[in-house]
Tab-separated table of C-alpha atoms and ligand atoms in Angstrom:
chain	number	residue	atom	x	y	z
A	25	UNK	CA	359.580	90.207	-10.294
A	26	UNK	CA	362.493	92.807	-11.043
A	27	UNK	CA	362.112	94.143	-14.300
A	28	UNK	CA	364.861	93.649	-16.630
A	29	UNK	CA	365.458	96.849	-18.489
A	30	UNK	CA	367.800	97.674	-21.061
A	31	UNK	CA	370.112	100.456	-21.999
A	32	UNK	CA	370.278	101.392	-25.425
A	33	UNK	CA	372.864	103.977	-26.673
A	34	UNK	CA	373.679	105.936	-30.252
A	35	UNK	CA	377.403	107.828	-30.056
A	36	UNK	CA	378.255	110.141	-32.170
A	37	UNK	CA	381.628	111.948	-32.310
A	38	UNK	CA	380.096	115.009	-29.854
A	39	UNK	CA	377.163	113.506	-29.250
A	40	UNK	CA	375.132	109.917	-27.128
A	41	UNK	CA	371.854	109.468	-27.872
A	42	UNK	CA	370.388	107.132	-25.111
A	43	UNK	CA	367.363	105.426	-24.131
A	44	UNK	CA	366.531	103.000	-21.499
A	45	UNK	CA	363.780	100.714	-22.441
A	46	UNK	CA	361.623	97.825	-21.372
A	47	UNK	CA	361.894	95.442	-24.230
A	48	UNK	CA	359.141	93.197	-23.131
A	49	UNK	CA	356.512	96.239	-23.540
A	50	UNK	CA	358.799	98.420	-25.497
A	51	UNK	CA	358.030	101.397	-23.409
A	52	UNK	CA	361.240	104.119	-23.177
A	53	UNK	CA	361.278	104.695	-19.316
A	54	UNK	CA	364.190	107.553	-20.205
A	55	UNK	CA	366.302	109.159	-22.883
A	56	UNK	CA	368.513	111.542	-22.984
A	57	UNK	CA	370.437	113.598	-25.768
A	58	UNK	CA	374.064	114.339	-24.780
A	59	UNK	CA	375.899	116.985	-27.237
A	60	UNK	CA	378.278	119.164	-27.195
A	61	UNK	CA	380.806	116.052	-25.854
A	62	UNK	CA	384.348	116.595	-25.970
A	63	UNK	CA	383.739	121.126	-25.172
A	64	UNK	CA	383.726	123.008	-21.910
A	65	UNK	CA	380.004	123.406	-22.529
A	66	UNK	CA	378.608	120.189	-22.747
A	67	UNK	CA	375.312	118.999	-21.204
A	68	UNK	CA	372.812	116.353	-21.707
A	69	UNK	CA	369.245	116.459	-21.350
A	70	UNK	CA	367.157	113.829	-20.214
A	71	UNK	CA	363.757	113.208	-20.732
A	72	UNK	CA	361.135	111.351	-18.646
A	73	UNK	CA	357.563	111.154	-18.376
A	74	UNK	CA	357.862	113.968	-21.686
A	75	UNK	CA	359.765	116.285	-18.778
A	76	UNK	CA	362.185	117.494	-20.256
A	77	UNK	CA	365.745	118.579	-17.458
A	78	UNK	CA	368.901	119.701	-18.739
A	79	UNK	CA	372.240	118.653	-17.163
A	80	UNK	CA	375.225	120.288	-17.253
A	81	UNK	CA	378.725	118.148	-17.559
A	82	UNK	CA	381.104	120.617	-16.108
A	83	UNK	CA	383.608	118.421	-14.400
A	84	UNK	CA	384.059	115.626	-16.968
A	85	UNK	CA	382.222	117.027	-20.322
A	86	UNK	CA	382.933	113.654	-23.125
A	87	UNK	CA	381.232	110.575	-23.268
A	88	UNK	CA	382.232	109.156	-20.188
A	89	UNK	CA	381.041	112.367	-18.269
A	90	UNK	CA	377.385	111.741	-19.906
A	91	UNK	CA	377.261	108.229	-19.109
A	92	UNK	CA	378.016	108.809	-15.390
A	93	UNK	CA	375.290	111.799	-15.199
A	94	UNK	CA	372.674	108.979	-17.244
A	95	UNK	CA	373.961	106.802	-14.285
A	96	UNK	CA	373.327	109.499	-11.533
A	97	UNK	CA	369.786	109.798	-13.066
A	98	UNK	CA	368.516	106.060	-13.361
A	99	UNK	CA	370.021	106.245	-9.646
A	100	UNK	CA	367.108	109.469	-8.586
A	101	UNK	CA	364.356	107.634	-10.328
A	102	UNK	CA	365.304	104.165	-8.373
A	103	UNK	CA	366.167	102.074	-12.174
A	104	UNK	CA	369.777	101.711	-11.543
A	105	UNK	CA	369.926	98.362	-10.416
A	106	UNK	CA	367.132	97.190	-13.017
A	107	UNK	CA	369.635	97.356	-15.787
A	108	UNK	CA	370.746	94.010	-16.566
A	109	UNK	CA	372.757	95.011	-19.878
A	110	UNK	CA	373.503	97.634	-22.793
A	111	UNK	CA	373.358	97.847	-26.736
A	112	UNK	CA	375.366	99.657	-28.713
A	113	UNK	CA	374.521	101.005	-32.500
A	114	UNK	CA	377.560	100.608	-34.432
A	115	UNK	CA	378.232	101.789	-37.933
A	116	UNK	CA	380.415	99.597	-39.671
A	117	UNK	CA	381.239	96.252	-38.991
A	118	UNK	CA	382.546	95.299	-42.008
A	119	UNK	CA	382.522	92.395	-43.510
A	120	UNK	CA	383.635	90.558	-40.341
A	121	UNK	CA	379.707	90.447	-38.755
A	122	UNK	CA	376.726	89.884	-40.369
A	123	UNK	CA	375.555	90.172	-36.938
A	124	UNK	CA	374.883	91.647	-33.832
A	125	UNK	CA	377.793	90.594	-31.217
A	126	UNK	CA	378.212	90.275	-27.252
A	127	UNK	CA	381.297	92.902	-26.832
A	128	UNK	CA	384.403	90.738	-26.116
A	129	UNK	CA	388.005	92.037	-26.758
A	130	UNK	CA	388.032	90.234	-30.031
A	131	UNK	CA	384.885	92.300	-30.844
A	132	UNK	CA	386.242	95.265	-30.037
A	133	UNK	CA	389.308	94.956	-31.931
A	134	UNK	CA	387.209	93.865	-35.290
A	135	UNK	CA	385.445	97.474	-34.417
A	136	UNK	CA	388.611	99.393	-34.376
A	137	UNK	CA	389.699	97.987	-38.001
A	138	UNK	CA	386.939	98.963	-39.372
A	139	UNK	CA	387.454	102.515	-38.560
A	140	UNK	CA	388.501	102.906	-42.005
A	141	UNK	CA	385.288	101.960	-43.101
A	142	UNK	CA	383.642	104.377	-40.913
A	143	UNK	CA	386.451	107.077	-39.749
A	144	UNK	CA	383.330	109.671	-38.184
A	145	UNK	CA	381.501	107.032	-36.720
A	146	UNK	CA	383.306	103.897	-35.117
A	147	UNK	CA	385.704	105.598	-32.955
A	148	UNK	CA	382.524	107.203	-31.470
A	149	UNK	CA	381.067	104.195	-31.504
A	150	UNK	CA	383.682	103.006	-29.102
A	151	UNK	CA	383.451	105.923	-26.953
A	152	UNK	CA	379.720	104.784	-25.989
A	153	UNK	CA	380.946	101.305	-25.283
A	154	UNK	CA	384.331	102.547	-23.064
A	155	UNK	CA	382.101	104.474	-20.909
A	156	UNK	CA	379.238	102.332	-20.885
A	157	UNK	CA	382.331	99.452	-19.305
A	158	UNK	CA	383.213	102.188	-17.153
A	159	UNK	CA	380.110	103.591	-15.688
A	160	UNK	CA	378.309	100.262	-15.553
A	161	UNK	CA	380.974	97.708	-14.247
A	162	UNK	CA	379.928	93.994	-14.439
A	163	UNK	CA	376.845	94.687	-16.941
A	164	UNK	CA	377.072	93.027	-20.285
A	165	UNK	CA	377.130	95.188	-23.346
A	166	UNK	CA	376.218	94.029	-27.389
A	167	UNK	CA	376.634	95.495	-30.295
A	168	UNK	CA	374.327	96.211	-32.779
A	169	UNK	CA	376.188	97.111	-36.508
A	170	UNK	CA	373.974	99.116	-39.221
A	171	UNK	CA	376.042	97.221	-41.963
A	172	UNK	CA	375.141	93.707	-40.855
A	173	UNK	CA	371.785	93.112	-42.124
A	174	UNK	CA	373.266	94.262	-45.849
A	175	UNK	CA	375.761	91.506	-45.451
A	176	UNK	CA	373.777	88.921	-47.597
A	177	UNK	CA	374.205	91.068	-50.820
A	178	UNK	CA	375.233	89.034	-53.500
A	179	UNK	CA	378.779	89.854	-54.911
A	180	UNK	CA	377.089	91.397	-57.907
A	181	UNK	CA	375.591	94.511	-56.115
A	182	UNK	CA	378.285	95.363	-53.426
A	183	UNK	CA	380.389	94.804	-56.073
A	184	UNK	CA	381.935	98.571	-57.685
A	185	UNK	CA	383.186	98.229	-61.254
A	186	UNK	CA	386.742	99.588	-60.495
A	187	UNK	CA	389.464	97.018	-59.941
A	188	UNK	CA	388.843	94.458	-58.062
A	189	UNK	CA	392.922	94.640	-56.219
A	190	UNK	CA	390.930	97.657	-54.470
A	191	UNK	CA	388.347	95.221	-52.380
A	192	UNK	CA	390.887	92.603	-51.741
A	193	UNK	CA	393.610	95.028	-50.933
A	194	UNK	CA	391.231	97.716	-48.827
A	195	UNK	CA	387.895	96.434	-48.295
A	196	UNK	CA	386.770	98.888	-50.957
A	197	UNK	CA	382.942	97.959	-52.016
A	198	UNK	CA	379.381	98.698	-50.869
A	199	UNK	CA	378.046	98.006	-47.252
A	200	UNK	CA	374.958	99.871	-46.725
A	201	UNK	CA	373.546	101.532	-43.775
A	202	UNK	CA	370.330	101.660	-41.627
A	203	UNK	CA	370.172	97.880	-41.551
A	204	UNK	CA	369.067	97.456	-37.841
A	205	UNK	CA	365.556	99.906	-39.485
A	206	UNK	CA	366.136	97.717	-42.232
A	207	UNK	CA	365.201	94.342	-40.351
A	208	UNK	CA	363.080	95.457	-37.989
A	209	UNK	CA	360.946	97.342	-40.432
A	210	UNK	CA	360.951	94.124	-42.559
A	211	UNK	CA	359.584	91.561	-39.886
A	212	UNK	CA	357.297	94.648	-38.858
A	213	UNK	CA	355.738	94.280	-42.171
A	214	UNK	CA	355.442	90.896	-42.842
A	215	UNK	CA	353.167	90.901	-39.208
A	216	UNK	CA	351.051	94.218	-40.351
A	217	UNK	CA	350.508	92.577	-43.877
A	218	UNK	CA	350.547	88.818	-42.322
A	219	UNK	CA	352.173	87.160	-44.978
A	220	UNK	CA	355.570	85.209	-44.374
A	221	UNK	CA	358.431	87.032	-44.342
A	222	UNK	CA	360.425	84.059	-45.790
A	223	UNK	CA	357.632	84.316	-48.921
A	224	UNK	CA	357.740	88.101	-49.185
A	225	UNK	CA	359.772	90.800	-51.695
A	226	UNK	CA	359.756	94.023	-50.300
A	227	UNK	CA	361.258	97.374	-51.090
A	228	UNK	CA	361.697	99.484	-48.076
A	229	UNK	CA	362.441	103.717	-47.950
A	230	UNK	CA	364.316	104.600	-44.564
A	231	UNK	CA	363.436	108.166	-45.279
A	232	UNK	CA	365.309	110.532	-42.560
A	233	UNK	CA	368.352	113.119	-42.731
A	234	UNK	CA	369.994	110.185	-44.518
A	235	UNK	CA	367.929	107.874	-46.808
A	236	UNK	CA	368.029	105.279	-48.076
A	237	UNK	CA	366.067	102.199	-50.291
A	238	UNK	CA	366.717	98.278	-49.618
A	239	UNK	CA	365.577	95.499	-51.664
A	240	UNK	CA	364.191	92.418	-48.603
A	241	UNK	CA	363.335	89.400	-50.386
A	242	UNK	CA	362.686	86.390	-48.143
A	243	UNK	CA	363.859	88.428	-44.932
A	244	UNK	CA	367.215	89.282	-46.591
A	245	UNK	CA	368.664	92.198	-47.816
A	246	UNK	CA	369.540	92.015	-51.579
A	247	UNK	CA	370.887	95.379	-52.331
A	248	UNK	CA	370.680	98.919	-51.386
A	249	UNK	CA	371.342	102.416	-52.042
A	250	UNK	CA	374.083	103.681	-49.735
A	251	UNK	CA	377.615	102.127	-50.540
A	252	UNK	CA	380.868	102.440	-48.822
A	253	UNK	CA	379.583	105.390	-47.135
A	254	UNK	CA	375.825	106.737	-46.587
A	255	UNK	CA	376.914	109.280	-49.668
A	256	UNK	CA	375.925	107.030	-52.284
A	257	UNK	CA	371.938	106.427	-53.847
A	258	UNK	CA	369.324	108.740	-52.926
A	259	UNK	CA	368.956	112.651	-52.612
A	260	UNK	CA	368.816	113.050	-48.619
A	261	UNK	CA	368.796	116.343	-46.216
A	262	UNK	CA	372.666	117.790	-46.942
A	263	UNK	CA	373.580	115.079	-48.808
A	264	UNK	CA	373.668	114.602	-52.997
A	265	UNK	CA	373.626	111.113	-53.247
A	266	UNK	CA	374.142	109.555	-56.485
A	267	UNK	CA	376.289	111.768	-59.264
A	268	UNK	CA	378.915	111.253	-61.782
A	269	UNK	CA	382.408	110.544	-60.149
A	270	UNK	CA	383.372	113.013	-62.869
A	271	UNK	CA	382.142	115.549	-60.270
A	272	UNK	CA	385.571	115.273	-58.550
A	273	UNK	CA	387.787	116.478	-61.100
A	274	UNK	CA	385.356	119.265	-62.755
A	275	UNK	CA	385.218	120.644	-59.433
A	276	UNK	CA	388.992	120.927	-58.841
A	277	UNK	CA	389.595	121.909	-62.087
A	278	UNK	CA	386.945	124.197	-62.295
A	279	UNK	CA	386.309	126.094	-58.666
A	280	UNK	CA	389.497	125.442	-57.536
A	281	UNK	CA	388.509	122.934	-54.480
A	282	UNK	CA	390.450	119.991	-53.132
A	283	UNK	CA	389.425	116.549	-52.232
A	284	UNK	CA	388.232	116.958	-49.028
A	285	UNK	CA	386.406	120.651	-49.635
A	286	UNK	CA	384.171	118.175	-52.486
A	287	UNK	CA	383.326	115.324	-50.199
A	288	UNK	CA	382.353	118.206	-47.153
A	289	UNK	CA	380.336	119.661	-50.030
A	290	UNK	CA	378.633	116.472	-51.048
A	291	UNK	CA	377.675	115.836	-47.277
A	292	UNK	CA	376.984	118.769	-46.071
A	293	UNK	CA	376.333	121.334	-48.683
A	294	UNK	CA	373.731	119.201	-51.340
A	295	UNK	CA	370.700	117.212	-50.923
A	296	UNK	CA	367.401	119.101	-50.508
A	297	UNK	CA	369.537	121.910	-48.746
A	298	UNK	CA	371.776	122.402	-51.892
A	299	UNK	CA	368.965	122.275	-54.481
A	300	UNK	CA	366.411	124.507	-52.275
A	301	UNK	CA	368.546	127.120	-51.456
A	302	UNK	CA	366.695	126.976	-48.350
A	303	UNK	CA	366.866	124.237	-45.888
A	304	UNK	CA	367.804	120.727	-45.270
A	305	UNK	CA	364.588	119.678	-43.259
A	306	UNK	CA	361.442	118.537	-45.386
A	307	UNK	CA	358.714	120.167	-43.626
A	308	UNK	CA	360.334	123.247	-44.552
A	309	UNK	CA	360.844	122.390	-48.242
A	310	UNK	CA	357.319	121.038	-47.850
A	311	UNK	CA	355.859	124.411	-46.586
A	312	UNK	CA	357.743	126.301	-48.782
A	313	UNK	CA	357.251	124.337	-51.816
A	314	UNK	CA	353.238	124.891	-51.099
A	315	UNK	CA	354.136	128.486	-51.244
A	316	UNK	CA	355.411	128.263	-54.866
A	317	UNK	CA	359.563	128.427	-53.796
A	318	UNK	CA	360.825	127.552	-57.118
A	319	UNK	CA	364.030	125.398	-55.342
A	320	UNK	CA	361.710	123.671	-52.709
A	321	UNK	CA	359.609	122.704	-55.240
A	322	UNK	CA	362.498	121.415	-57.695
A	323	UNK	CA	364.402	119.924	-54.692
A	324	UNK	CA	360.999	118.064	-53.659
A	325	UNK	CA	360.410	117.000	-56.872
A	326	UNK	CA	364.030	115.804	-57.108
A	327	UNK	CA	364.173	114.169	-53.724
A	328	UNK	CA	361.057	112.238	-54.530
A	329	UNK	CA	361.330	111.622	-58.764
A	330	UNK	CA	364.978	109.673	-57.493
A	331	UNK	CA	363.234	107.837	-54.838
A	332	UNK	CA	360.892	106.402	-57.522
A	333	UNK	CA	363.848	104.855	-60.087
A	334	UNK	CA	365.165	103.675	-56.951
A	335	UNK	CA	362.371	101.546	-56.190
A	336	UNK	CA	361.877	100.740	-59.793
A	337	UNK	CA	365.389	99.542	-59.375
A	338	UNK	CA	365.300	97.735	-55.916
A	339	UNK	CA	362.404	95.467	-58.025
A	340	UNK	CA	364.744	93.954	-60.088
A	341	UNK	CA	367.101	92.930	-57.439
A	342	UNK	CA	364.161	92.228	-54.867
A	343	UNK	CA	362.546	89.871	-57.635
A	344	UNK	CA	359.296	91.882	-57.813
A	345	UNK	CA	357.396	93.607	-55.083
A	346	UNK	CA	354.820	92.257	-52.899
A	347	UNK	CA	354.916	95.535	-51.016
A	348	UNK	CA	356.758	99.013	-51.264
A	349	UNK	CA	357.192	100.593	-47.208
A	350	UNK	CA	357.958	103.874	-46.434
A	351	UNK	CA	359.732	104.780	-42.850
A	352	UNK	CA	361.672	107.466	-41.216
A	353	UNK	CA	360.905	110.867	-40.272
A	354	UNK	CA	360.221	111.766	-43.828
A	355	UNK	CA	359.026	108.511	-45.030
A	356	UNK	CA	356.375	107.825	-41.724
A	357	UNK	CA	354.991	111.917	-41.994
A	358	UNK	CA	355.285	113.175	-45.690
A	359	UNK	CA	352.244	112.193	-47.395
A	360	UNK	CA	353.126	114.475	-50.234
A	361	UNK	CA	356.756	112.595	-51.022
A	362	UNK	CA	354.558	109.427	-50.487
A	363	UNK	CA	351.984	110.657	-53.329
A	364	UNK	CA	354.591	111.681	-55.766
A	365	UNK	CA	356.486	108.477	-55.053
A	366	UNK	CA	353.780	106.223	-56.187
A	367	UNK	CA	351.915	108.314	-58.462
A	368	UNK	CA	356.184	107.787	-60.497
A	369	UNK	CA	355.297	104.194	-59.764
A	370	UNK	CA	351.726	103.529	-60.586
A	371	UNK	CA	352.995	101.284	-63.962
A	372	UNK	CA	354.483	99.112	-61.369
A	373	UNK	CA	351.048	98.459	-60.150
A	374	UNK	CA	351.123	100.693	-56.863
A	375	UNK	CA	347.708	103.313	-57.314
A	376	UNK	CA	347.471	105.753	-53.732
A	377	UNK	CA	344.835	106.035	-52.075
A	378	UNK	CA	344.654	109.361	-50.835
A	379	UNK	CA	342.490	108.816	-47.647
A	380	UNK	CA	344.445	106.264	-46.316
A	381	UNK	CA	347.661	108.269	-47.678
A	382	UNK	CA	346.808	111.440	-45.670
A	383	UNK	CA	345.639	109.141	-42.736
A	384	UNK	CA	349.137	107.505	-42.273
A	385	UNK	CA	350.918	110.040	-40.395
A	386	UNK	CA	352.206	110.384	-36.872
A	387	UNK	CA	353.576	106.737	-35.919
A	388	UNK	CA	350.723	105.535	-37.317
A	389	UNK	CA	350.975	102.460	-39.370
A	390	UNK	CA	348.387	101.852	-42.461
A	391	UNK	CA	348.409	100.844	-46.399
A	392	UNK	CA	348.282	104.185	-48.443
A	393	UNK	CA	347.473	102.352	-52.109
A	394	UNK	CA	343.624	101.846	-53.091
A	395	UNK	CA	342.366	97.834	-52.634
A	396	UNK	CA	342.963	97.086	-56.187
A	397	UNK	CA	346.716	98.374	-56.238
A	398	UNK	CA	348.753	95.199	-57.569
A	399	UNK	CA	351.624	96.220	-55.363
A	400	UNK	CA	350.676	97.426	-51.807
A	401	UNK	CA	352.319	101.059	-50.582
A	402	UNK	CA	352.710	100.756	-46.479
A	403	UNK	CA	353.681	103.141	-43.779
A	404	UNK	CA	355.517	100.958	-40.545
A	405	UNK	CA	357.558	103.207	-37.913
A	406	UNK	CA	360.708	102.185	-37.431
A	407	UNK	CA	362.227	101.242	-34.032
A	408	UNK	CA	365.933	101.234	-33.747
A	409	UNK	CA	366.028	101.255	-30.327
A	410	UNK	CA	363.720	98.442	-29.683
A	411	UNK	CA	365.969	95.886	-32.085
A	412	UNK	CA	369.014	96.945	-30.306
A	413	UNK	CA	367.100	96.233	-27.345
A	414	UNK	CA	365.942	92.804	-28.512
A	415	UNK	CA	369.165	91.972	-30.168
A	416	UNK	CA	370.750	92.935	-26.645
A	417	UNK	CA	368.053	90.597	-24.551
A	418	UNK	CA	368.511	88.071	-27.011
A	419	UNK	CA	372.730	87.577	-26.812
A	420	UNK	CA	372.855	88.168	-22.733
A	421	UNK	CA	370.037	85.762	-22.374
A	422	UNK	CA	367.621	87.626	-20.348
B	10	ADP	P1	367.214	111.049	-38.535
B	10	ADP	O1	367.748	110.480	-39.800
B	10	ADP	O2	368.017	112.179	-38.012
B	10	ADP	O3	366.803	110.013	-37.505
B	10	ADP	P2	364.332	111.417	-38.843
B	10	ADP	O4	364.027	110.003	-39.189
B	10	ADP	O5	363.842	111.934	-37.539
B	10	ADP	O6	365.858	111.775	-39.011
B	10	ADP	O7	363.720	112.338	-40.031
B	10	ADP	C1	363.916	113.701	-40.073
B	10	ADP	C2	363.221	114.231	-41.314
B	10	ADP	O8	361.813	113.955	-41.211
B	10	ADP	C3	363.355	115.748	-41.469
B	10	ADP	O9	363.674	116.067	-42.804
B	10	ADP	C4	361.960	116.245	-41.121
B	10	ADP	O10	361.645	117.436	-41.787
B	10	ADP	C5	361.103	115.104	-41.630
B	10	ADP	N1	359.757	115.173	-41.061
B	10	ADP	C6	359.379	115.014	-39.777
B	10	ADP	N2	358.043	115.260	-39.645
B	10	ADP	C7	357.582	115.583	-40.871
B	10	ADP	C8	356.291	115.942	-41.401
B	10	ADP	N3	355.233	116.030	-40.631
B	10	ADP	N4	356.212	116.190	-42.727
B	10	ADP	C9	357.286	116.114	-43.530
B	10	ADP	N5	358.525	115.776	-43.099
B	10	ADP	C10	358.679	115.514	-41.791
C-alpha cells in the first residue's frame, strides 16, 4: 500500500517551519526549519532520524527557494511521490472561516483581506502556500486558520467596549489565537479524562513564547485571552499582555515615543523579558529565580499570579470547570508555574499534587491535582502539526 503522507508547513515572514508527517501513526518522517528567508544567507536545516543537515539556499534564498530544497530532500530519502497533499497554518481568517478550508482562489483572496487583521503573519502565510503550488504542482493544499476555532465566541466577549462603527466599519474586535492547540488539546482531553467532550467545561493554558487561556465548554471555544492581536491577556516571553490603554499616551507624553516605538515595546520589549531584566525564555527565569534574581522571581510570580485570574475568569465564561489543562513549552515542562498556578486557584477546588506535578514533564501527559481535587489540573501536549495534518486528510479525502 503507498503510504499517504502529508506536508505540513508554518511561514513566517523570514522563516517555514515544516514537517512531513504520517497522520495515520502521527510519526514526523522530516522537518526542517528554514530562516533567514528573503537574505543572501539563508539556509534551512532539515532534520531526520534526529540528524540534524544544514542546507544552504544560495541561488533562490525566500520561501520558494526552501520549498524546492524540502522538495530535493523528500526526493534523496525516496518520499517525494508519497505526498498526496499540504496544510498550511494560517493566522487570521477572520471572521469569514470558522474553519479549516481546501485552498481555492476564493480562499486565497478571503486570506489576503485579512491581512489587516494579521499584517506580520498572512502575507507569510501566503508565501508558504505560493511555493508550496509551485514546488508541488497538482498536490492539493488546505488551510488551517488559528482564529477559527475562537469563532463561536458569543458577541459579548469578542465584543470591545469602544464604538461599535469600529467592528462594522474595520473588523475591529477580538479573534484569538492558537485555536488549532486549542481544539486539538480539547478533544485530547476529553479522551485522557474519558468524559464527553460535548458534556465537558474546560479551561485550557497554551503556555509558549505567546500564551494564552481559552474557555472550551461543550467542544467550543467561549472566550479567550488574546484579542485582535496575540498582545492582549496574559504576561508571555516579550510580550506585556494585558495593561491600561492609558499606556499609549503616558508613554508619548512622557518618554517621548511614537505609536509604533510603544506597540514594538509591548511585543518585544515586556513580558517576562521586560520584568526580569534578564531573559524572555522560562527556564532561564526559572533557574535564575531559584537563585534568588529579584526580577526572575517577580516576573515568575507575575507571569504565573495573571495566569491564575485568568482562569478564575475563563470559569465564568466556560460555566465552571470540569478540568483546568496546561500545554505548551511552558505549560507541558514548568512544574513550578503549574504549582503556583493552582496553589492561586485551590478555592476553586483545584489542590496539586506534587508527585504527579513533578512527574508531568517531557511530553508526558498526567493529572497534577491530588484525587480529592474538585476540579482536575491536567498536562496534554499539544500537536499542531498533527491537526493540520488531520484537518488536511480530512478536506482532500485521503
Ligand atoms: P513557541 O510558542 O515558540 O512554540 P514553545 O511552546 O516551544 O514556544 O515554548 C517555549 C517556552 O517553553 C520557553 O519559554 C521555554 O523556556 C519553555 N520551556 C521549555 N522547556 C521548559 C522546562 N523544562 N521548564 C520550563 N520552561 C520550559
Amino acid at each position: 500500500m503507498t503510504q499517504k503522507l502529508i506536508l505540513v508547513l508554518n511561514c513566517g515572514s523570514s522563516s517555514l517551519k515544516g514537517a512531513v508527517l504520517d497522520n495515520n501513526s502521527g510519526d514526523v518522517l522530516l522537518s526542517c526549519l528554514g530562516e533567514k528567508l528573503g537574505l543572501p544567507d539563508a539556509y534551512i536545516t532539515f532534520k531526520v532520524n534526529g540528524e540534524k543537515q544544514k542546507v544552504e539556499l544560495k541561488e533562490q534564498p525566500n520561501h520558494t527557494g526552501a520549498v524546492g530544497a524540502l522538495l530535493d530532500e523528500l526526493k534523496k530519502l525516496g518520499l517525494d511521490s508519497q505526498i498526496a497533499a499540504i496544510g498550511h497554518r494560517v493566522v487570521s481568517g477572520g471572521e469569514k472561516y470558522s474553519e479549516s478550508m481546501l485552498v481555492t482562489d476564493e480562499v486565497i483572496q478571503a486570506i489576503e483581506a485579512c491581512i489587516p487583521l494579521a499584517p506580520l503573519h498572512n502575507p507569510a502565510n501566503l508565501l508558504g502556500i505560493r511555493a508550496a503550488q509551485d514546488i508541488f504542482k497538482g498536490l492539493p493544499n488546505v488551510v488551517v486558520f488559528d482564529t477559527a476555532f475562537h469563532q463561536s465566541m458569543p458577541a459579548h466577549a469578542y465584543t470591545y467596549a469602544i464604538p461599535r462603527k469600529y467592528y462594522r466599519e474595520l473588523g475591529l474586535r477580538r479573534y484569538g489565537m492558537h485555536g488549532t492547540s486549542y481544539r486539538y488539546v480539547a478533544d485530547e482531553a476529553a479522551r485522557f479524562l474519558g468524559k464527553d467532550k460535548n458534556n465537558l467545561k474546560l479551561v485550557i493554558a497554551h503556555l509558549g513564547n505567546g500564551a494564552s487561556i481559552a474557555a472550551v465548554r461543550n467542544g467550543k471555544s467561549m472566550d479567550t485571552s488574546m484579542g485582535l492581536t496575540p498582545l492582549e491577556g496574559l504576561v508571555m516571553g516579550t510580550r506585556s499582555g494585558d495593561i491600561d490603554p492609558s499606556v499609549f499616551s503616558f508613554l508619548a507624553n512622557n518618554a517621548g515615543l511614537n505609536i509604533q516605538q510603544i506597540t514594538d515595546i509591548l511585543n518585544k520589549e515586556s513580558g517576562l523579558l521586560g520584568v526580569s531584566e534578564l531573559s524572555n525564555d522560562c527556564r532561564t527565569i526559572e533557574e535564575e529565580a531559584l537563585k534568588g534574581h529579584e526580577g526572575a522571581v517577580l516576573a515568575l510570580e507575575m507571569f504565573s499570579y495573571r495566569l491564575a485570574k485568568y482562569v478564575a475568569a475563563m470559569g465564568v465564561a466556560a460555566g465552571g470547570i470540569d478540568a483546568v489543562v496546561f500545554t505548551g513549552g511552558i505549560g507541558e515542562n514548568s512544574d513550578i508555574i503549574r504549582a503556583k498556578v493552582l496553589n492561586y486557584c485551590e478555592f476553586l477546588g483545584l489542590k496539586v499534587d506534587e508527585e504527579r506535578n513533578i512527574a508531568a514533564r517531557f511530553g508526558k501527559d498526567g493529572v497534577i491535582t491530588t484525587d480529592d481535587s474538585r476540579v482536575i489540573g491536567v498536562v496534554i501536549p499539544t500537536n499542531e502539526e498533527l491537526m493540520i495534518a488531520n484537518d488536511t486528510a480530512r478536506l482532500t479525502g485521503l
